[in-house]
Short mmCIF file of C-alpha atoms in Angstrom, two decimals:
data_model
loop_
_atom_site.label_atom_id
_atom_site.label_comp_id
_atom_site.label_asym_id
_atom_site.label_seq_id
_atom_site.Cartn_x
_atom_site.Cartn_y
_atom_site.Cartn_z
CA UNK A 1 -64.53 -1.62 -10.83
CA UNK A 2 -67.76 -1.07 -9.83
CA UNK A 3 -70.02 -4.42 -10.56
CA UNK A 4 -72.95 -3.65 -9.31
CA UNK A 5 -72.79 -0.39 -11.01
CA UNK A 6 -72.46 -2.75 -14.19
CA UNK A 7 -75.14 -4.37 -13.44
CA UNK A 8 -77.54 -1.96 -12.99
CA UNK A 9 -76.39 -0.49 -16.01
CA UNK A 10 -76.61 -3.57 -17.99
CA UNK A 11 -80.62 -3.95 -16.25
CA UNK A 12 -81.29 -0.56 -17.28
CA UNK A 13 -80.62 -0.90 -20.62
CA UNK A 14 -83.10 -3.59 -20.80
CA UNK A 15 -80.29 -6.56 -21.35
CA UNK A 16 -78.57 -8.95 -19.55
CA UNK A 17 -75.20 -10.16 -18.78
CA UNK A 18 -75.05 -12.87 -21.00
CA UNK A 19 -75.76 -9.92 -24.17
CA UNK A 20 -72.60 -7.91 -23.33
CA UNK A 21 -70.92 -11.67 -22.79
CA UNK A 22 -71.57 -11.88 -26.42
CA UNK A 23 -70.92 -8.14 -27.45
CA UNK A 24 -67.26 -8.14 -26.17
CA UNK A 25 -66.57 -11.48 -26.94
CA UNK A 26 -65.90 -12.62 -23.72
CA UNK A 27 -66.18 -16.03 -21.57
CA UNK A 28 -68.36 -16.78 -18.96
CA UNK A 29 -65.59 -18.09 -16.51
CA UNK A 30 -64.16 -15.05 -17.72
CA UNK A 31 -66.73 -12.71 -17.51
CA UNK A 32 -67.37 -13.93 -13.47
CA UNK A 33 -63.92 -13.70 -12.71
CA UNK A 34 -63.96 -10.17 -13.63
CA UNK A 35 -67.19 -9.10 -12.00
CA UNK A 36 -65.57 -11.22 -8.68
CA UNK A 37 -62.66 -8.61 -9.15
CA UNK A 38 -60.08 -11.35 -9.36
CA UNK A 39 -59.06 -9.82 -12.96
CA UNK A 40 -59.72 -6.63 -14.74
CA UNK A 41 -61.26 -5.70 -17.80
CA UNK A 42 -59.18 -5.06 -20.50
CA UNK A 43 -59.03 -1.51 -22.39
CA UNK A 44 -60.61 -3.14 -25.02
CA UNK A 45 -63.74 -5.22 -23.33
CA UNK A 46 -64.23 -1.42 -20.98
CA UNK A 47 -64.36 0.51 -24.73
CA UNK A 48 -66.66 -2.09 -25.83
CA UNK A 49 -68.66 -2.15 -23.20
CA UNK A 50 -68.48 1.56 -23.57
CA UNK A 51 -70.28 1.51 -27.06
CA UNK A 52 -72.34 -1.50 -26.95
CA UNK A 53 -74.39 0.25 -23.54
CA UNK A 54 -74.37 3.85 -24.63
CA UNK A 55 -72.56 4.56 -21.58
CA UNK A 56 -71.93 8.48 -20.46
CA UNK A 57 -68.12 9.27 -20.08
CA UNK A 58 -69.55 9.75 -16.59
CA UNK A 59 -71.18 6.09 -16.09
CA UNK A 60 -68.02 4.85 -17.91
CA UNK A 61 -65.70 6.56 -14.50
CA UNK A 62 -68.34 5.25 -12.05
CA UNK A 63 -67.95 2.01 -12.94
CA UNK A 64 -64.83 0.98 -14.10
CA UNK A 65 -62.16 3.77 -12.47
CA UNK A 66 -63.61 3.76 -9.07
CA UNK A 67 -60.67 4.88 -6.40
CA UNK A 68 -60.11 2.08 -3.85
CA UNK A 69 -59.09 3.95 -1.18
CA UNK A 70 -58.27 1.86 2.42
CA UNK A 71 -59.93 3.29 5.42
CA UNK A 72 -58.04 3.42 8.89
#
């Protein structure tokens, strides 16, 4: 997951975090720990997401199914 990618998104869409908060029906402790990365979105809160910022099937794979790949 991508959260500045999110963010931006969010931003460009003229919003801010605490609409898609609302949207998805999330919580704000929740809604930091997942933009910290210490828990994921559901499938649910990413399809909602999804809808409620018009996102391209392309934005959707940018932000949330980034590869985390470990450099040597």
């Amino acid at each position: 997951m991508n959260p500045n990618l999110l963010r931006a998104a969010i931003a460009s869409k003229g919003l801010k975090q605490v609409d898609v908060i609302k949207a998805i029906g999330c919580t704000y402790s929740g809604w930091g720990r997942r933009m910290q990365g210490a828990t994921e979105f559901t499938r649910s809160e990413i399809n909602e997401i999804y809808h409620f910022l018009q996102l391209t099937k392309e934005e959707l794979t940018e932000i949330f199914f980034t590869a985390k790949v470990k450099v040597l």
